[in-house]
Coordinates of C-alpha atoms and ligand atoms in Angstrom, one line a residue:
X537 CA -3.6 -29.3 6.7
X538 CA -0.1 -31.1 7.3
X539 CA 1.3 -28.4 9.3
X540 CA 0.8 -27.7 12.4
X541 CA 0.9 -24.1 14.7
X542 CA 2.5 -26.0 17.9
X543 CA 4.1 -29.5 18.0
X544 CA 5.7 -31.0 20.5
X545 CA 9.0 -32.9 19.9
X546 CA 9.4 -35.8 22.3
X547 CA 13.1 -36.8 20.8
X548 CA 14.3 -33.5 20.5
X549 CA 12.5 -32.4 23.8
X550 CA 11.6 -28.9 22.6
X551 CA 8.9 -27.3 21.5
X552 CA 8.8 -26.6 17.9
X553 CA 6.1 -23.6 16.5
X554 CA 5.5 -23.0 12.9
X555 CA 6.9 -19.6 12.8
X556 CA 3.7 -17.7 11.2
X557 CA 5.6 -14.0 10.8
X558 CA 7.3 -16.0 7.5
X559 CA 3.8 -16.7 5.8
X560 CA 3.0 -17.4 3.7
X561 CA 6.1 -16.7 1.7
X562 CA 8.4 -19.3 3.8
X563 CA 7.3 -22.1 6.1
X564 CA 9.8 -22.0 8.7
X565 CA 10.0 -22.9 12.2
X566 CA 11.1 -21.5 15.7
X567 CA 12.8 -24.1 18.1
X568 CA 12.0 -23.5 22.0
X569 CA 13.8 -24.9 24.5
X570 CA 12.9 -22.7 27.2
X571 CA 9.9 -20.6 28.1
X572 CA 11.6 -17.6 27.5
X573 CA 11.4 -18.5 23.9
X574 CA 7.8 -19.3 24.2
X575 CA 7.2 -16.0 25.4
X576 CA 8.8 -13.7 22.3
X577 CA 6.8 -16.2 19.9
X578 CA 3.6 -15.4 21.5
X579 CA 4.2 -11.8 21.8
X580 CA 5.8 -11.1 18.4
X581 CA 3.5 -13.3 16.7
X582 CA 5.1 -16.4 15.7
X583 CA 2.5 -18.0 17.3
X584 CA -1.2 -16.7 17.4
X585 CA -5.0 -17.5 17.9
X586 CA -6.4 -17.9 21.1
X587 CA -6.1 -22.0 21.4
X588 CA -2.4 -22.0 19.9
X589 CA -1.5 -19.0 22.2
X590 CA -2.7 -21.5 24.9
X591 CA -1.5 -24.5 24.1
X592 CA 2.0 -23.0 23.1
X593 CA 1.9 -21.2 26.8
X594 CA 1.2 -24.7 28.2
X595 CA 4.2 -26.6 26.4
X596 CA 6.5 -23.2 27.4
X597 CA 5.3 -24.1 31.3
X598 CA 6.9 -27.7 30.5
X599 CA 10.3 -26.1 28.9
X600 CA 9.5 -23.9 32.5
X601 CA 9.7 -26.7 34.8
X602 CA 12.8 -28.2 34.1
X603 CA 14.7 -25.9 36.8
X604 CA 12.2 -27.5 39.4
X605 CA 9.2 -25.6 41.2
X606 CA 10.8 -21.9 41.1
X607 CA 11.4 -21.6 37.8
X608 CA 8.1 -22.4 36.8
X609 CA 6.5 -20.1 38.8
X610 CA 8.7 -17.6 36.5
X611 CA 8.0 -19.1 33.4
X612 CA 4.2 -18.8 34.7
X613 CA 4.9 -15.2 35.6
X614 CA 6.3 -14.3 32.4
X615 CA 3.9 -15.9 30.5
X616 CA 0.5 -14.9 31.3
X617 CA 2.4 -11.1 30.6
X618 CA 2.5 -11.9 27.1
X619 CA -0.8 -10.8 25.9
X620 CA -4.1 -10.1 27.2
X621 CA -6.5 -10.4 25.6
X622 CA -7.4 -14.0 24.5
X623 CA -8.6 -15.8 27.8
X624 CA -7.0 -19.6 27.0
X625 CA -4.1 -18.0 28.0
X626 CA -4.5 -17.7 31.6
X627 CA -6.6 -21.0 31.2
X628 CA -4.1 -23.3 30.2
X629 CA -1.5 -21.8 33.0
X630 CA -3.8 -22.0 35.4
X631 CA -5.1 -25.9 34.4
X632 CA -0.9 -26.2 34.3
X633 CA -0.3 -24.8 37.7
X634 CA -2.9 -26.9 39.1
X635 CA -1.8 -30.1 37.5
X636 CA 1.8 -29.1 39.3
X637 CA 0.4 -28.4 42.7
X638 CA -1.6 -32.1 42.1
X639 CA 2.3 -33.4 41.4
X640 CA 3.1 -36.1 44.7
X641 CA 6.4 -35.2 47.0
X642 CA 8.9 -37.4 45.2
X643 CA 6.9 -37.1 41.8
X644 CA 7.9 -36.5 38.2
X645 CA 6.9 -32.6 38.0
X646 CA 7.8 -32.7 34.1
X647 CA 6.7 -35.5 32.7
X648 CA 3.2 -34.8 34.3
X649 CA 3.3 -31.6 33.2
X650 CA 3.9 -32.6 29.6
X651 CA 1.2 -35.0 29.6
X652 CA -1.3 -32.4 30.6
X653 CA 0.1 -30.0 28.1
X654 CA -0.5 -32.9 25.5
X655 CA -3.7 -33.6 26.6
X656 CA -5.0 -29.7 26.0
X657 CA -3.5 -30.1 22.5
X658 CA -5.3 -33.2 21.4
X659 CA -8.5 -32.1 23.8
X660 CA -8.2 -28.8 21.3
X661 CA -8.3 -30.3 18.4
X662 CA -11.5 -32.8 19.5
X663 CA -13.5 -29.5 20.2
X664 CA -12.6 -28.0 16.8
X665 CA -13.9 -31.3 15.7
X666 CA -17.5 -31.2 17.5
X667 CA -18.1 -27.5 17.0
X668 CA -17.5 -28.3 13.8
X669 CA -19.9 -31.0 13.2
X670 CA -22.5 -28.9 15.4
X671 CA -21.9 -25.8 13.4
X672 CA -21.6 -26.8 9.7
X673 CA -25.6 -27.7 10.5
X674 CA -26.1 -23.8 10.2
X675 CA -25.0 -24.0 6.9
X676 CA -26.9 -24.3 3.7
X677 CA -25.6 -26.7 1.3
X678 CA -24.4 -24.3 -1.1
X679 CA -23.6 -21.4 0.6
X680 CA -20.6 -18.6 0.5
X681 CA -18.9 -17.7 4.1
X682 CA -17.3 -14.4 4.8
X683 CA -14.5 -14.7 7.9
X684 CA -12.7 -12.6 9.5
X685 CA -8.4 -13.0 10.6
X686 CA -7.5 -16.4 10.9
X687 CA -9.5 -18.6 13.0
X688 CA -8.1 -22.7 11.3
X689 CA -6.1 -24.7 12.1
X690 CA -2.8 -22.1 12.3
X691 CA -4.8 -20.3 15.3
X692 CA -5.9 -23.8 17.2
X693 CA -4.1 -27.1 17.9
X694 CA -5.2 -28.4 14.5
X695 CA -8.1 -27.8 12.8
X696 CA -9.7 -24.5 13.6
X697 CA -12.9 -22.6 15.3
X698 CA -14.5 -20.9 12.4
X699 CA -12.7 -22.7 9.4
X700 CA -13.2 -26.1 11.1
X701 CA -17.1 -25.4 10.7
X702 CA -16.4 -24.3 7.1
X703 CA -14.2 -27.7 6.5
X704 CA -16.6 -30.2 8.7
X705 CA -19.4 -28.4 6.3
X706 CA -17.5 -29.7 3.2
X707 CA -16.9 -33.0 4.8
X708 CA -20.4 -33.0 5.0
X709 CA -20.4 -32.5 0.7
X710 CA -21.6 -29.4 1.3
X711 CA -20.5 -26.5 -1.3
X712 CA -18.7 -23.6 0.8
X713 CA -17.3 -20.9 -1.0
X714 CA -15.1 -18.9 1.7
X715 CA -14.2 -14.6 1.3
X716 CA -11.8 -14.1 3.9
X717 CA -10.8 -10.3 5.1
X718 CA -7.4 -9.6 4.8
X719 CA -7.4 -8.1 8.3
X720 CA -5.7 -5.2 8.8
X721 CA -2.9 -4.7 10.3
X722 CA -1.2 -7.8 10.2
X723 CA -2.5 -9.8 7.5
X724 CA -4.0 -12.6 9.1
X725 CA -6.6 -13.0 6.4
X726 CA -4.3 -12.5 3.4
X727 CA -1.5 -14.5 4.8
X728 CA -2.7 -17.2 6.9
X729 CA -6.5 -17.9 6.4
X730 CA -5.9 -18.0 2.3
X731 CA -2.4 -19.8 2.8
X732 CA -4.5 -22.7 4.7
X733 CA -7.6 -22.8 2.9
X734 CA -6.1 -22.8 -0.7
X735 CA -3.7 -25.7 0.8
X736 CA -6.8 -27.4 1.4
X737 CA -8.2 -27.0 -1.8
X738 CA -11.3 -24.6 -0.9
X739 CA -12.6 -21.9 -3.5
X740 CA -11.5 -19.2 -1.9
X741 CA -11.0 -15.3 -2.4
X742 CA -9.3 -12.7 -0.3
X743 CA -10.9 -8.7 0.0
X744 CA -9.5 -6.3 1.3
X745 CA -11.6 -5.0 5.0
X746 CA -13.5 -2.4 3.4
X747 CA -15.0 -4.3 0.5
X748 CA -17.2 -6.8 2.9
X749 CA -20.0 -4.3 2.9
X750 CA -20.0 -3.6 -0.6
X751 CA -20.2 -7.8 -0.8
X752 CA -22.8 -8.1 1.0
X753 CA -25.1 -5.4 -0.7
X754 CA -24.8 -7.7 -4.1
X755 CA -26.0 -10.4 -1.6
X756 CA -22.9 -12.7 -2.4
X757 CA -22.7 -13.6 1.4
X758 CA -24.9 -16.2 2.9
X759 CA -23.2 -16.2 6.8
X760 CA -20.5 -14.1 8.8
X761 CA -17.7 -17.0 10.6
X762 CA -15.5 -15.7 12.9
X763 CA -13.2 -16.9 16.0
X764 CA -13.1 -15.3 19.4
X765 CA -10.6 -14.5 21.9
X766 CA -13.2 -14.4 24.5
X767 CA -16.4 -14.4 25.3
X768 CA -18.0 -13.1 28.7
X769 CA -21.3 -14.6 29.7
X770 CA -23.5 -12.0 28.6
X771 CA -22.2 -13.2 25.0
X772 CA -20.1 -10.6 23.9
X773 CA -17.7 -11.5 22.2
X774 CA -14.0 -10.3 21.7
X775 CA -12.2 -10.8 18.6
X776 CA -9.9 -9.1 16.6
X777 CA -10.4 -5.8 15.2
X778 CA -12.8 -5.1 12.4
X779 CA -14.9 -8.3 13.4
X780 CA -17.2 -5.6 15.4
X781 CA -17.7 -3.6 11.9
X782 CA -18.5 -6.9 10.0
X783 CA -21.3 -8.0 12.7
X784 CA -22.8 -4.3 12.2
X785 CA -22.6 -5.0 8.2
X786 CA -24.0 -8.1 8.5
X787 CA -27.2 -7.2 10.4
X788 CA -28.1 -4.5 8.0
X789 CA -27.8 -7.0 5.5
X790 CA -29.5 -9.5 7.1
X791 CA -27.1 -12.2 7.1
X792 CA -26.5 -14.3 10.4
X793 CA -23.1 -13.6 12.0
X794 CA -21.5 -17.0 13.9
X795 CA -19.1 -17.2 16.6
X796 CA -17.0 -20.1 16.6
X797 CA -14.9 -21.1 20.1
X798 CA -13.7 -23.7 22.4
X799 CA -14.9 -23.4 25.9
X800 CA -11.6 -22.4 26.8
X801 CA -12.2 -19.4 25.1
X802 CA -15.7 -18.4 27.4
X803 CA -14.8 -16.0 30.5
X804 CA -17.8 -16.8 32.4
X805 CA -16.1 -14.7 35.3
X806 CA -17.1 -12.2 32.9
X807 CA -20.7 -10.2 33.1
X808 CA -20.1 -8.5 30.1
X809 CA -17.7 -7.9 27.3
X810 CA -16.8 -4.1 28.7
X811 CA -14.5 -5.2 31.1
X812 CA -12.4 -7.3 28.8
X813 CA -8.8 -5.9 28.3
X814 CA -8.4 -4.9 25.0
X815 CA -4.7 -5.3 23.5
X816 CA -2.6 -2.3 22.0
X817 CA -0.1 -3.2 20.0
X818 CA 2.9 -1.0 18.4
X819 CA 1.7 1.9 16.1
X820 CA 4.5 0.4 13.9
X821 CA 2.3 -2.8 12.6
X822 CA 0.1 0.2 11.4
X823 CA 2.5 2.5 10.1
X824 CA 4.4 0.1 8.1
X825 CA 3.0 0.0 4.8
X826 CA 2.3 -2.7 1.9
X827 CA 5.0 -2.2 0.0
X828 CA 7.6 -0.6 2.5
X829 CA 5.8 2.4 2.7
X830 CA 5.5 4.1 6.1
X831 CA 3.2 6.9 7.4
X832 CA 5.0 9.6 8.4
X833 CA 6.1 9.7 12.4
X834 CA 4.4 12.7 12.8
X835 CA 1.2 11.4 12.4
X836 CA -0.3 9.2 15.1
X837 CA -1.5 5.5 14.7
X838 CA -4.2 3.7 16.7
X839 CA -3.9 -0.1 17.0
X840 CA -6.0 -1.9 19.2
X841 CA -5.6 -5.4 18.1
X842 CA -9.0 -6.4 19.0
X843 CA -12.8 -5.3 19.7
X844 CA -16.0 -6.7 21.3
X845 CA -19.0 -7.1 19.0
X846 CA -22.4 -6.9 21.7
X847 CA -24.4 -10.0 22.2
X848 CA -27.2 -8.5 20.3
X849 CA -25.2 -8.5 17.2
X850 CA -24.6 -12.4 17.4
X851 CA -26.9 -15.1 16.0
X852 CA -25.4 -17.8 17.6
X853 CA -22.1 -18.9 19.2
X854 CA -20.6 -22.2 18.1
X855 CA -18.7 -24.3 20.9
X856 CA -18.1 -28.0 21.5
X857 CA -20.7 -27.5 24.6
X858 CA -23.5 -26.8 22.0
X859 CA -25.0 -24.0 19.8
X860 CA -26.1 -21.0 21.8
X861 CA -28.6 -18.6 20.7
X862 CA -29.7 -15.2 22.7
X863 CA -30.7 -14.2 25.0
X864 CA -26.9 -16.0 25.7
X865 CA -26.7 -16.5 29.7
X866 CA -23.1 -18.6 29.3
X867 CA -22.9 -18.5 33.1
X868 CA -25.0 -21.6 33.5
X869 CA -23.9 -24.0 31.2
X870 CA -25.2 -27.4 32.2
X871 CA -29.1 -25.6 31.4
X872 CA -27.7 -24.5 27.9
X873 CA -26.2 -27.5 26.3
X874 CA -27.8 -28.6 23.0
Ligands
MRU242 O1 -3.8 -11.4 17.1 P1 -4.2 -12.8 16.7 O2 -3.8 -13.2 15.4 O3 -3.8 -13.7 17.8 O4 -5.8 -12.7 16.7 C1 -6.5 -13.9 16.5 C2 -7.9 -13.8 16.4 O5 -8.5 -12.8 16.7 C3 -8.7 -15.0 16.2 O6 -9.9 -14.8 15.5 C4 -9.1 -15.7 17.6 O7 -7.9 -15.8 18.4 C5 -9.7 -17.0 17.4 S1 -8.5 -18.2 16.8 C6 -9.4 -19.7 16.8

């Protein structure tokens, strides 16, 4: 795809992010020049998916660092507070914030700072590229893919976890029709995934969340795609809401369910998916109807933005360490590599 989620420009000396709120009706683009910017982007939206919600964070610590070693412990401060879910977040600070503390008396705090934030851009978009060749090898060579948000290139540093699988699988000549969720509430599977994939030239066709099952029961889906936000050791996996549902749908229909994800994306910290904090996000992105419709403020919304789908429900999680299968023990990877 020619358009990318996070770029940095080195003559303008900003950060520019494709503003994804506007799609896929108008391709516009937000320019940060500090990190406060950064911040708004990643919490409204503008810029979303677990990598690019990283790697944006990481470019915002280089806007952060001009003002010298106090102001990026702010900008650090402020960003890790943007959202909590996805765990490349408070990766890439933290591989930032040790790259500064590595920064010599004397030293260049911002141009090393932007190198390492360039480096986890390109060192994204290489694991998109692996995973991908390791996981298109799961697929048949005529096969149709159900996903779930938007997991491509928009959500990564070019690309993308899940998609990338489905477009190194066509590189491969395979046949991949994709069905992609629309994903309630915010569209990412109308808007985004279908925006990317049609711009690519895939076959592909958008349902609304509730038809998948009824998909699946006329046996038109051959394997379940999605991202993650994070995944503990145990192998569950958090990813935005509804992808729990689809991995319940897709074991009583038999059909392996895949989990696509950098390694930046594994919380081995993490014994098990319980204690990952799930996101609320305003009722409003609920309430706010197709259409300009709104349910009525009397009556209460729920909107977690994402869920955890148990380890058991998983066939196999796709990374650019290898293909895992259960029983998943993430902990230990050098034993697990494939
Ligand atoms: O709320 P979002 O749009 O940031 O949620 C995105 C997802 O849940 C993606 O599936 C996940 O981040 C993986 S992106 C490669």
């Amino acid at each position: 795809m020619e358009y990318h989620a996070v770029r940095w420009d080195d003559e303008g000396d900003m950060l520019v992010l494709l503003d994804q709120r506007e799609l896929p009706s108008r391709v516009e683009h937000i320019l940060c020049r500090d990190a406060e910017c950064v911040a708004r982007a990643i919490e409204g939206l503008a810029v979303r998916g677990a990598p690019a919600i990283g790697i944006a964070a990481a470019f915002g610590l280089v806007l952060g660092a001009r003002g010298g070693g106090s102001e990026l412990s702010a900008a650090a401060r402020r960003l890790v507070s943007t959202r909590p879910t996805a765990v490349n977040l408070f990766w890439a600070i933290g591989r930032m914030l040790d790259r500064a503390l590595a920064v010599p008396e004397g030293g260049d705090l911002k141009k090393d700072l932007l190198e390492e934030a360039k480096k986890i851009l390109e060192e994204d978009i290489a694991s998109n590229k692996t995973m991908g060749i390791l996981g298109q090898a799961l697929l048949p060579r005529r096969c149709s893919v159900l996903s779930h948000c938007n997991a491509g290139a928009l959500a990564t540093g070019g690309f993308g976890t899940a998609l990338g699988v489905i477009r190194a699988a066509r590189e491969q000549g395979k046949d991949v029709k994709v069905f992609i969720d629309e994903t309630r509430p915010v569209l990412q599977g109308a808007r985004l995934s279908s925006w990317e994939l049609a711009e690519d030239g895939f076959d592909v066709t958008v349902i609304c969340d509730s038809m998948a099952g009824a998909l699946m029961r006329k046996g038109k889906i051959d394997a379940v795609i999605v991202g993650a936000d994070r995944i503990a050791s145990n192998g569950d996996v958090a990813n935005k809401i509804g992808t729990y549902t689809l991995a319940v749908l897709a074991k009583e229909h038999c059909i392996p369910f895949y989990v696509a994800a950098p390694w930046s994306t594994f919380d081995t910290a993490l014994a098990s998916g319980e204690d990952i904090v799930i996101e609320e996000r305003s009722g409003e992105e609920v309430r706010l109807l197709p259409g300009g419709q709104r349910i009525p403020d009397s009556v209460k919304v729920w909107n977690p933005a994402f869920d955890v789908t148990p380890a058991e429900l998983v066939t196999a999680i796709i990374s650019e360490r290898g293909v895992f299968r259960a029983p998943f023990d993430l902990s230990d990877m050098s034993e697990k590599e494939s």
